[in-house]
Coordinates of C-alpha atoms in Angstrom, one line a residue:
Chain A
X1059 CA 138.2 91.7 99.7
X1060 CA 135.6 89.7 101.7
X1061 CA 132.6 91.5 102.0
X1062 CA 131.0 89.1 104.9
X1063 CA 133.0 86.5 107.4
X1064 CA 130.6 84.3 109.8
X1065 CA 132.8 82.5 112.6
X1066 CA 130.9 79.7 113.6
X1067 CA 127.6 81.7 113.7
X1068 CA 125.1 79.5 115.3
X1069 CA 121.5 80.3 116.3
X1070 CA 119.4 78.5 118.5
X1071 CA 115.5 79.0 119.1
X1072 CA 114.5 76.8 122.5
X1073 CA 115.5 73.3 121.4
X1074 CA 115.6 73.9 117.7
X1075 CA 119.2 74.6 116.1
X1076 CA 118.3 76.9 113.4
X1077 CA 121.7 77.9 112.0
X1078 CA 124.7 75.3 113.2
X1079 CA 128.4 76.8 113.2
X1080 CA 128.5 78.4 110.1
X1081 CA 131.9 79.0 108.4
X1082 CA 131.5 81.1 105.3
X1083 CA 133.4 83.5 103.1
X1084 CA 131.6 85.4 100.5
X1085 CA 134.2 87.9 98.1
X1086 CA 132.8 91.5 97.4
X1087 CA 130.9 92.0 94.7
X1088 CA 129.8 88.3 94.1
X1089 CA 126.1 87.2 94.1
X1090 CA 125.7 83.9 96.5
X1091 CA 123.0 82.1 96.9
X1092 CA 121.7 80.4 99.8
X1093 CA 119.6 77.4 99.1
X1094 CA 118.1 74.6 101.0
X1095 CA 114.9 73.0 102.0
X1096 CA 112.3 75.1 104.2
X1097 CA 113.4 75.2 107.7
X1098 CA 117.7 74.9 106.5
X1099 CA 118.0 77.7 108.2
X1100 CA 118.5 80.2 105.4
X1101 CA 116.6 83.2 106.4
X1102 CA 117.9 83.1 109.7
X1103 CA 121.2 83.5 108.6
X1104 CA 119.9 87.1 106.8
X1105 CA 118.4 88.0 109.7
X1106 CA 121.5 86.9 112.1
X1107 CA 123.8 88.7 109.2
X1108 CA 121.4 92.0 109.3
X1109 CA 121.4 92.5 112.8
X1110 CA 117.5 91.2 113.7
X1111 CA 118.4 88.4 115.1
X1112 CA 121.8 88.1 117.7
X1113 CA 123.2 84.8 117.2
X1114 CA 123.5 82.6 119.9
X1115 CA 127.0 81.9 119.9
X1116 CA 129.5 83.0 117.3
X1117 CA 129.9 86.0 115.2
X1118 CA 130.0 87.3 111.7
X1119 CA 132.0 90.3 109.9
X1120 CA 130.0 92.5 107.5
X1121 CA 133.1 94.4 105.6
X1122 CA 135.3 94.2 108.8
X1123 CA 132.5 95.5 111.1
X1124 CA 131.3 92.6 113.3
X1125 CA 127.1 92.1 114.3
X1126 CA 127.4 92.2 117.6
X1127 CA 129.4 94.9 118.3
X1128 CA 128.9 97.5 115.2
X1129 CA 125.6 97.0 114.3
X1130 CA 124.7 100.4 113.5
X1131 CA 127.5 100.5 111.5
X1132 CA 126.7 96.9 109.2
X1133 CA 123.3 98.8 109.0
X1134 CA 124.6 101.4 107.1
X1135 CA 126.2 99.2 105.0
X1136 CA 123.6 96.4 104.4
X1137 CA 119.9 96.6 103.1
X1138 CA 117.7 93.6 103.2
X1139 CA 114.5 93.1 101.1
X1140 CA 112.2 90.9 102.8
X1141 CA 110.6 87.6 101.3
X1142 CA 107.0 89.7 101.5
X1143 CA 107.1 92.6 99.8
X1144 CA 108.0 95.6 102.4
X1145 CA 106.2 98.6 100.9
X1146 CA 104.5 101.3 102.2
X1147 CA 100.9 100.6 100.9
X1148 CA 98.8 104.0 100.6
X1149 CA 102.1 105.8 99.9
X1150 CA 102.8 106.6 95.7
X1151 CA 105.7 104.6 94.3
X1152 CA 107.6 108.2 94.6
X1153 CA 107.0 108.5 97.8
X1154 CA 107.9 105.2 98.7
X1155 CA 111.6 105.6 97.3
X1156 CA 111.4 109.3 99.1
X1157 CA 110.7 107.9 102.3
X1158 CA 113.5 105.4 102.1
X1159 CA 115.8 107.9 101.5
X1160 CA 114.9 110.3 104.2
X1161 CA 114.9 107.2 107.0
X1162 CA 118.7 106.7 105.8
X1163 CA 119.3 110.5 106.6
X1164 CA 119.5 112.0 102.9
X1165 CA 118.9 115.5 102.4
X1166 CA 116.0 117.1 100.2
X1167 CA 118.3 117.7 96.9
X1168 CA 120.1 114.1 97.6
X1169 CA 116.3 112.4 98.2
X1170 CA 115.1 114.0 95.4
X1171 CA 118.3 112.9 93.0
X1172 CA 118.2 109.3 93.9
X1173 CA 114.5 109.0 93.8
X1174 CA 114.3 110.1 90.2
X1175 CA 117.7 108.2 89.2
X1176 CA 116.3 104.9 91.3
X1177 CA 112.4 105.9 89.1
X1178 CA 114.6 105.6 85.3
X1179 CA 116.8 102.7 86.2
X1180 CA 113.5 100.9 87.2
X1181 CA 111.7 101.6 84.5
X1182 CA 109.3 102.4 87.0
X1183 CA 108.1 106.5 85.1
X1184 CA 105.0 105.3 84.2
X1185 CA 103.5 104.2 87.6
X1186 CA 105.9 106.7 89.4
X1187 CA 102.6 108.4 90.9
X1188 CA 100.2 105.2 91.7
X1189 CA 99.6 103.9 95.1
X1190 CA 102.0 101.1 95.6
X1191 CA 99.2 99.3 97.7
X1192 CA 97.3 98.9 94.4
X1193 CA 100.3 97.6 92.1
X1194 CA 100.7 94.3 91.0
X1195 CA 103.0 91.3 92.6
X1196 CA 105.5 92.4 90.0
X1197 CA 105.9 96.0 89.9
X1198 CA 105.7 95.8 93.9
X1199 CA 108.4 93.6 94.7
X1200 CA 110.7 95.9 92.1
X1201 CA 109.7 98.5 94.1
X1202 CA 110.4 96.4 96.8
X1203 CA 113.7 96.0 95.4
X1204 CA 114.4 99.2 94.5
X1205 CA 113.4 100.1 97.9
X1206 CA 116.6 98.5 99.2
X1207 CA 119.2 99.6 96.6
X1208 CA 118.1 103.2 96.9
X1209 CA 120.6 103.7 99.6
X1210 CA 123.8 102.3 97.5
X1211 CA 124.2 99.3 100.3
X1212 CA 127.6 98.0 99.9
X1213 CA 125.9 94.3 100.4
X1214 CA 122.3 93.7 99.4
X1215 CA 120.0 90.6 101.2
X1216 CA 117.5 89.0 98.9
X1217 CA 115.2 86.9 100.5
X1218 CA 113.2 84.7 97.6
X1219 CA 112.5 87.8 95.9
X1220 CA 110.7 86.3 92.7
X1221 CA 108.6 84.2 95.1
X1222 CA 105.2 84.0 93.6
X1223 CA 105.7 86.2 90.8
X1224 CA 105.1 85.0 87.1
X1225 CA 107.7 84.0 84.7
X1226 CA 107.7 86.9 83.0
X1227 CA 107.7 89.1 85.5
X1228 CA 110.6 86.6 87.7
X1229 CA 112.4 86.8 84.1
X1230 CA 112.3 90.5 84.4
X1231 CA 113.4 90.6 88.0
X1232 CA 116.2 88.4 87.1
X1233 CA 117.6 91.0 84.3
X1234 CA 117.2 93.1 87.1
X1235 CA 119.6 91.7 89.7
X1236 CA 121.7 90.8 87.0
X1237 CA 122.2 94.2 86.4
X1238 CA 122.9 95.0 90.5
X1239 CA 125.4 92.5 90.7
X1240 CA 128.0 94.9 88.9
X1241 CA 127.2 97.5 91.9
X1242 CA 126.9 95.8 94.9
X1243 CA 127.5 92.1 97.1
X1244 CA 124.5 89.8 96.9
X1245 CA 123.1 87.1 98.6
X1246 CA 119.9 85.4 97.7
X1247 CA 117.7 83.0 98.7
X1248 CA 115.6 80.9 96.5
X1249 CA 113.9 77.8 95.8
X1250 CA 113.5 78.2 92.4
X1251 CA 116.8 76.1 91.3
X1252 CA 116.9 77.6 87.8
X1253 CA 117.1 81.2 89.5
X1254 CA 120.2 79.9 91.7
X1255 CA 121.7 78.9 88.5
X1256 CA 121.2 81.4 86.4
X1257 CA 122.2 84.6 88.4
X1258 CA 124.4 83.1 91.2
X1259 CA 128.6 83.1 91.0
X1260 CA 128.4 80.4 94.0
X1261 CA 126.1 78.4 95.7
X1262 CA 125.5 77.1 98.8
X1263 CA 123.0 74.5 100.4
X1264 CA 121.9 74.4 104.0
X1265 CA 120.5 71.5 105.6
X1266 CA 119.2 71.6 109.1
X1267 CA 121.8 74.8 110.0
X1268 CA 124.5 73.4 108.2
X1269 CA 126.1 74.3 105.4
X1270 CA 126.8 71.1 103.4
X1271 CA 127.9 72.2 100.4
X1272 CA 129.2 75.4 98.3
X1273 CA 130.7 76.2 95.0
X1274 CA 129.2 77.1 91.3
X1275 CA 126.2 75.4 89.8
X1276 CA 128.7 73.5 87.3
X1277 CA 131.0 72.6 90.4
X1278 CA 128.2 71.2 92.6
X1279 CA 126.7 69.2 89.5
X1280 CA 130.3 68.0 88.9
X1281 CA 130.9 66.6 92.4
X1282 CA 127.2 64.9 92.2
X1283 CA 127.8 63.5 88.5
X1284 CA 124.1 65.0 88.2
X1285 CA 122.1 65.8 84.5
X1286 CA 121.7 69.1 86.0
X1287 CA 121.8 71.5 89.1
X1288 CA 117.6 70.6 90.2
X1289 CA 119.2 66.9 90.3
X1290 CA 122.9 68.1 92.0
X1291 CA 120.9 69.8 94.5
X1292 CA 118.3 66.8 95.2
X1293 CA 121.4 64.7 95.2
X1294 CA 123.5 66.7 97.9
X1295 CA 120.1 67.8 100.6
X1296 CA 118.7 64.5 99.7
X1297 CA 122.4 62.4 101.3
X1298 CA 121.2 64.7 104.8
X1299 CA 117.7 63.2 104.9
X1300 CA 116.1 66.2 104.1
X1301 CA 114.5 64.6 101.1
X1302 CA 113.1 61.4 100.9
Chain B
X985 CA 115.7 114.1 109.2
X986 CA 115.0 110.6 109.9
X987 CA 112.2 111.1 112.2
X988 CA 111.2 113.6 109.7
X989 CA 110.7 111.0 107.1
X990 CA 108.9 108.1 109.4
X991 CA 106.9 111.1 110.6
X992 CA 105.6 112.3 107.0
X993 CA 105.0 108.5 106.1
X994 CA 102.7 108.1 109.1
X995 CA 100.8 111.4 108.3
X996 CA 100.4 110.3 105.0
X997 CA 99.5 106.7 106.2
X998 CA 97.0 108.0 109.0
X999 CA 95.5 111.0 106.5
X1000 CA 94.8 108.9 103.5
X1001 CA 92.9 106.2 105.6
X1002 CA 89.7 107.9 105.4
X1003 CA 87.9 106.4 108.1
X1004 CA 90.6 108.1 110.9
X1005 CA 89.4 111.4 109.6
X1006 CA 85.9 110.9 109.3
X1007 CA 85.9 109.2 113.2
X1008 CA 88.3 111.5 114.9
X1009 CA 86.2 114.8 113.4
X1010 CA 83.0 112.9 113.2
X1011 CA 82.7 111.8 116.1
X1012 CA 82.9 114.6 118.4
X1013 CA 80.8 116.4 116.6
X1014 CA 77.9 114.1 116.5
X1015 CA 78.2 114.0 120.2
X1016 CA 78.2 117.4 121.0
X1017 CA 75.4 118.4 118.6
X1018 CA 73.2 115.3 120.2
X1019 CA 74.3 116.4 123.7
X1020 CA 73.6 119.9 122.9
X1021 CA 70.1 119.2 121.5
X1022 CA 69.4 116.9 125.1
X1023 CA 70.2 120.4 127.0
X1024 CA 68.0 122.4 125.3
X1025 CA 65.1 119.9 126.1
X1026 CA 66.0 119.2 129.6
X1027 CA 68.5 121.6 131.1
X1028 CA 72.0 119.6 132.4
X1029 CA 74.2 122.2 133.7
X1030 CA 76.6 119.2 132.9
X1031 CA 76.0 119.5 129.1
X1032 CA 76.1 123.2 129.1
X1033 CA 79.1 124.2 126.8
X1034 CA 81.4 125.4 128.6
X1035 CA 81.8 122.7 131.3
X1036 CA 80.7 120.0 127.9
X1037 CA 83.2 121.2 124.8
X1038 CA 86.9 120.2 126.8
X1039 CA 84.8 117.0 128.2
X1040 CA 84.2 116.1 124.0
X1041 CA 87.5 117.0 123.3
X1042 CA 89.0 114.8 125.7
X1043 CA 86.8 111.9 124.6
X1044 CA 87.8 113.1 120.8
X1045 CA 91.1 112.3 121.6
X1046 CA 90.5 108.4 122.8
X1047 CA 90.4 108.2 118.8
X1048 CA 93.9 109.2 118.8
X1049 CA 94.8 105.9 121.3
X1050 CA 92.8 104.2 118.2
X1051 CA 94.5 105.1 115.4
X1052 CA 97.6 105.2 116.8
X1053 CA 97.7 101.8 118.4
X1054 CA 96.5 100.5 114.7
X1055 CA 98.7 102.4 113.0
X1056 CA 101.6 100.9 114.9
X1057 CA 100.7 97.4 115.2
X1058 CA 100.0 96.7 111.8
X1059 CA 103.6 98.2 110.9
X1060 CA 104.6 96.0 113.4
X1061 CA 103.1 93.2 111.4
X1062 CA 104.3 94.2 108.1
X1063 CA 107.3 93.3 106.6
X1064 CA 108.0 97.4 105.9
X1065 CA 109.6 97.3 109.2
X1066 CA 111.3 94.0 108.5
X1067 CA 113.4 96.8 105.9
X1068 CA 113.2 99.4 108.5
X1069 CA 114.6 97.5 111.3
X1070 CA 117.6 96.6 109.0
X1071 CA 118.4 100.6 108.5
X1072 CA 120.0 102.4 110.9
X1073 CA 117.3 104.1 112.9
X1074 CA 116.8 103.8 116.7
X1075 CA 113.6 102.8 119.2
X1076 CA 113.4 106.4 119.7
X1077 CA 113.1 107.7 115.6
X1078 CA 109.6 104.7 115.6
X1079 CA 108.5 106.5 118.9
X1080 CA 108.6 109.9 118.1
X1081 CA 107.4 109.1 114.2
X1082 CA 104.4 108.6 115.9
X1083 CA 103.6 110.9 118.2
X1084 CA 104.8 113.5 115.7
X1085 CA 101.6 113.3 113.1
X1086 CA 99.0 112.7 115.7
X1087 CA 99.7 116.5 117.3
X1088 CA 98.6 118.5 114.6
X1089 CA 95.4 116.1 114.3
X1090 CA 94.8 116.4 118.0
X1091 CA 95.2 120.3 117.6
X1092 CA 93.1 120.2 114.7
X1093 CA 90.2 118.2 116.5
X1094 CA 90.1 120.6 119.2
X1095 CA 90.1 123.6 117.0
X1096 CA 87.0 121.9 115.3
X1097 CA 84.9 120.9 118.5
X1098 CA 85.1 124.5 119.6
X1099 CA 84.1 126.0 116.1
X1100 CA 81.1 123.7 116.3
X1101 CA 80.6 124.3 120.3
X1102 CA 80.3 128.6 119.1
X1103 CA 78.2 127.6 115.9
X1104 CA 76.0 126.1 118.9
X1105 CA 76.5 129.0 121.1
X1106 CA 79.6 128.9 122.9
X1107 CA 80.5 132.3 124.3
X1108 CA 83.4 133.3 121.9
X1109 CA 86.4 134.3 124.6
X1110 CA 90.3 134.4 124.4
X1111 CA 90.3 131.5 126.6
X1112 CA 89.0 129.3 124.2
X1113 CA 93.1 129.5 122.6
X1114 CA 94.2 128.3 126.6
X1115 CA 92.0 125.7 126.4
X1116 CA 93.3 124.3 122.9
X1117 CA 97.1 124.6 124.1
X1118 CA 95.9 122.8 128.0
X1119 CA 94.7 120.2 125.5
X1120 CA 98.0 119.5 123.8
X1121 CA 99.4 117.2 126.9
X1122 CA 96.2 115.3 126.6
X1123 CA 96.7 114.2 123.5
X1124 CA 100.0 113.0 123.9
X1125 CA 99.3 111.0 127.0
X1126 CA 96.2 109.6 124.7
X1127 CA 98.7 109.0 122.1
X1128 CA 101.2 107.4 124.1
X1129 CA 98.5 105.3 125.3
X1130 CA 97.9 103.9 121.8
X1131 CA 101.8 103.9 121.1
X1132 CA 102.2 101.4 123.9
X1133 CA 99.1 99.3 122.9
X1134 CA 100.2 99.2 119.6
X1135 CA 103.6 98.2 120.5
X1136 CA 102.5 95.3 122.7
X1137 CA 99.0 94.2 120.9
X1138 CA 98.4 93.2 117.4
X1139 CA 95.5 95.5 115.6
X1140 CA 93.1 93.2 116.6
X1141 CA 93.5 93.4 120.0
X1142 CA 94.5 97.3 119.7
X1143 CA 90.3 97.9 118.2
X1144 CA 89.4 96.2 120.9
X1145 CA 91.5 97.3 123.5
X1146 CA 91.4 101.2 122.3
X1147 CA 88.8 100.8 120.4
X1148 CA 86.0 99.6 122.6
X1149 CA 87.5 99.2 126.9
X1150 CA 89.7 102.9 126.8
X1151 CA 86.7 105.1 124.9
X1152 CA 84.1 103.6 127.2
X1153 CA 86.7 103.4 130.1
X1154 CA 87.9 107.4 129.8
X1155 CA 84.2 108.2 129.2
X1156 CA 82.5 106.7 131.9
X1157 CA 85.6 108.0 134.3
X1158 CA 85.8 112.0 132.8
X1159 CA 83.2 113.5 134.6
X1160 CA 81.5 114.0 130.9
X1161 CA 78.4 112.1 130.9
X1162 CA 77.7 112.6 134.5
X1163 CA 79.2 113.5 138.1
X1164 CA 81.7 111.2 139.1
X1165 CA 81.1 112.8 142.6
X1166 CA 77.6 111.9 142.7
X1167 CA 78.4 108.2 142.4
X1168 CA 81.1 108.9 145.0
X1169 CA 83.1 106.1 147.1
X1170 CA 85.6 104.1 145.2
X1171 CA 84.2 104.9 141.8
X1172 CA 85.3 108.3 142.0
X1173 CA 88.8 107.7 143.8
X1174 CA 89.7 105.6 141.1
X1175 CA 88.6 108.5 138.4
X1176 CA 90.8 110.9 140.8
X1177 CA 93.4 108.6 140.4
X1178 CA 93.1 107.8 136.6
X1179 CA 94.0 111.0 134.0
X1180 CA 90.7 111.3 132.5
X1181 CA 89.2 113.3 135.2
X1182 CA 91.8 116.0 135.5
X1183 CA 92.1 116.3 131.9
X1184 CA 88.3 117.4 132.0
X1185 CA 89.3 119.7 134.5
X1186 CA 91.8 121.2 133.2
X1187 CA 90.2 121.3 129.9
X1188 CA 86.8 123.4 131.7
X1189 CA 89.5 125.6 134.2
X1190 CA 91.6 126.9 131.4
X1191 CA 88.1 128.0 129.1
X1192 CA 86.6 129.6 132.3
X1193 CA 89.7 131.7 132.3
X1194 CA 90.3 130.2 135.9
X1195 CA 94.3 129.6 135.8
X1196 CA 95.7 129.3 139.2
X1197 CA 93.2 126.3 139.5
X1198 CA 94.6 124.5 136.1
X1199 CA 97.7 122.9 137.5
X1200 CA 96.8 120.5 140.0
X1201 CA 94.9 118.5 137.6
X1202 CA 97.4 119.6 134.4
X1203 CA 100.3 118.0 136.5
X1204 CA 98.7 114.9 136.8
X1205 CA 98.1 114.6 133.0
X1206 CA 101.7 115.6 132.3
X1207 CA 102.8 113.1 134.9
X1208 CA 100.5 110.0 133.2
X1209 CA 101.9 111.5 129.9
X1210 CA 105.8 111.5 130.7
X1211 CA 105.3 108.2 132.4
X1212 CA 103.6 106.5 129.7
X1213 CA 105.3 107.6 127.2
X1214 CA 108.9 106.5 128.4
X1215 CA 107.5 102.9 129.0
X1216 CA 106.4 103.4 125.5
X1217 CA 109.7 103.7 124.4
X1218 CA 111.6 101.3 126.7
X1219 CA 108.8 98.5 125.5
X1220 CA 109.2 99.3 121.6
X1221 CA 113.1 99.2 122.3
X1222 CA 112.7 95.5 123.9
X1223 CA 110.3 94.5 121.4
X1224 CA 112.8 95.6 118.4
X1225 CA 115.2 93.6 120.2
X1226 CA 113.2 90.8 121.3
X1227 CA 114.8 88.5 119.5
X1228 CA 118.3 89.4 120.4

């Protein structure tokens, strides 16, 4: 099944053509990334495709429910973690996870459930109690993270969520959305190439609103004849004058 | 539920920052044990404690404009309600997640004032309880105040805004710190015209046990507060949306 459908999705701010007809199938329960050099227009296509930002012309499907005219019902199904890390600061980790599920209109027992089974699958017991203002980078974006799986969203927006972090920490991230992908649709946006490679089933890369190319890492290195997917990628923006 | 849960994240939010608590009960009190102390040197039938207590409490509750406004406008900033935009809550759940927290503080605050006003010789009478429940459409006209600056200023502008022009503004135009019919001619029209002044009122008619004289001035607090508070929702809904 497709889990999201854009039709020509375009969105234009004043002169600026931020996302440029979009065409783009992406099969439930795959993880696609969305890569491109700043300004490519990738997070405004995870804003258009969870409902903060009405495209200009065009239109997208999230699971048959289209953004413009079921958005309450794509926000049930979506969640979206931010590129900056979107916790409440003086609130405990608990409460955090507690608060999320109370805005998405769980009951006590349910809250309670998820926020211990979301706490264990975490590995997040030991600073279950500590403000998540004074965590570090790496325990709060999993929070962050965790944050926006706690409601079981049928399609799940990751917007650079390792940016910043160490490599042990992005290492332990990326064993982490590994493990999501079995549950849920991704899509991800990174610069880090190595991430894109390493956790996505597609790729695609977005040039000044367009997307210009799309397939796996091996496919895309394939049609460049690259050494690897840093050089595929380098190869493919780099033909759209995006890198000189 | 929902509002629940936004609500009991503010409360947390507003009681764990530990200047809000210290400046909404401080406050007051240093002011009516300093105004207190200037009576009993030189006689003010102005700063006598019946006609000063509702005048503090009403000045208490520019604090709640304050906090509010901050409160709001830094979530506004944060990417927390990136995340919470994306969930399936409406203009009116952020509205009323505010106003919601900032009751029981108000009611608290003017509980306070009056147990300091009888440790400093208030005559102890039933209309003391009136004059607590008169105050409760004060506070929420003060809080929608701070709802709609938040929603429109960033916190910076909110301190200075709330923060500095509405406390001196409210003050100078109560009837607190001296007789705005003594100054008379348009400097008292426009208090007549402005909330502050009939809050007062009210505020000093319901603790004199005076009752058929309360409503005149009550109605035009309720009025300020209905008014303001539907343009506080109407802006946060266009402001959630801006971008759409």
């Amino acid at each position: 099944m497709i889990a999201i459908k854009t039709i020509d999705l375009t969105k234009n701010y004043k002169d600026i053509c931020a996302v440029d007809s979009l065409n783009l199938e992406i099969k439930e329960g795959e993880l696609f990334s969305l890569l491109g050099v700043n300004g490519a227009g990738k997070t405004t296509t995870i804003k258009c495709l969870s409902c903060l930002s009405k495209p200009s012309t065009g239109d997208a499907l999230i699971l048959g429910n289209s953004i413009l005219k079921n958005e309450i019902e794509v926000k049930k199904l979506i969640s979206v973690s931010p590129q900056e890390t979107a916790v409440a600061p003086n609130l405990s980790v608990k409460e955090n996870l507690g608060f999320i599920c109370g805005v998405n209109g769980f009951n006590k027992s349910k809250s309670q459930d998820y926020t211990l089974k979301t706490i264990k699958n975490f590995d997040m017991e030991e600073i279950k109690n500590k403000q998540a203002g004074k965590l570090s980078g790496g325990w709060q974006r999993r929070l962050s993270i965790a944050m926006a799986i706690i409601s079981e969203p049928k399609i799940l927006f990751l917007d650079e969520p390792t940016l910043g972090l160490d490599v042990l920490a992005r290492r332990e991230l990326w064993a982490l959305i590994k493990d999501l992908k079995k549950h849920m649709t991704i899509i991800l946006t990174t610069h880090y190439m190595e991430e894109a490679e390493a956790l996505s089933d597609r790729i695609g890369i977005m040039s000044k609103g367009k997307l210009i190319a799309k397939g796996s890492a091996i496919e895309l290195i394939s049609q460049t004849r690259a050494k690897n997917f840093e050089e595929a990628f380098i190869e493919i923006a780099g033909k759209r004058g995006e890198i000189k | 539920m929902k509002t629940a849960a936004l609500s009991l994240r503010n409360w947390k939010e507003i009681l764990r920052d530990k200047l809000n608590v210290s400046f909404g009960l401080g406050f007051p009190l240093v002011l009516i044990l300093l105004l207190s102390f200037i009576q009993k040197n030189i006689p003010v039938s102005m700063f006598e404690l019946p006609q000063l207590t509702p005048g503090i409490i009403v000045f208490g509750f520019t604090f709640l404009s304050l906090f509010s406004g901050m409160l709001i406008a830094k979530d506004r900033s944060s990417s927390l309600f990136m995340r919470l935009f994306t969930s399936p809550l409406k203009p009116n759940h952020f509205v009323f997640s505010y106003y919601i927290p900032f009751l029981p503080l108000a009611f608290f605050q003017a509980v306070f004032t009056y147990i300091v006003a009888l440790i400093l010789g208030l005559e102890f009478s039933i209309h003391i309880l009136s004059s607590i429940i008169i105050s409760l459409p004060v506070a929420i006209m003060f809080v929608s105040l701070g709802v709609l600056c938040g929603t429109i200023f960033n916190d910076k502008q909110v301190g200075g805004i709330c923060g500095a022009f509405l406390t001196n503004f409210s003050a100078w135009l109560s009837d607190t710190w001296f007789d705005i019919n003594l100054v008379g001619g348009a400097f008292a029209k426009i208090a007549k015209a402005l909330p502050f002044y009939h809050a007062v009122e009210a505020g000093r008619y319901a603790l004199a046990g005076e009752y058929s004289k309360i409503f005149p001035d009550l109605w035009w607090v309720i009025g300020y507060a209905i008014v303001i508070s539907a343009l506080a929702i109407w802006v946060f809904g266009k402001k959630m949306n801006y971008d759409k």
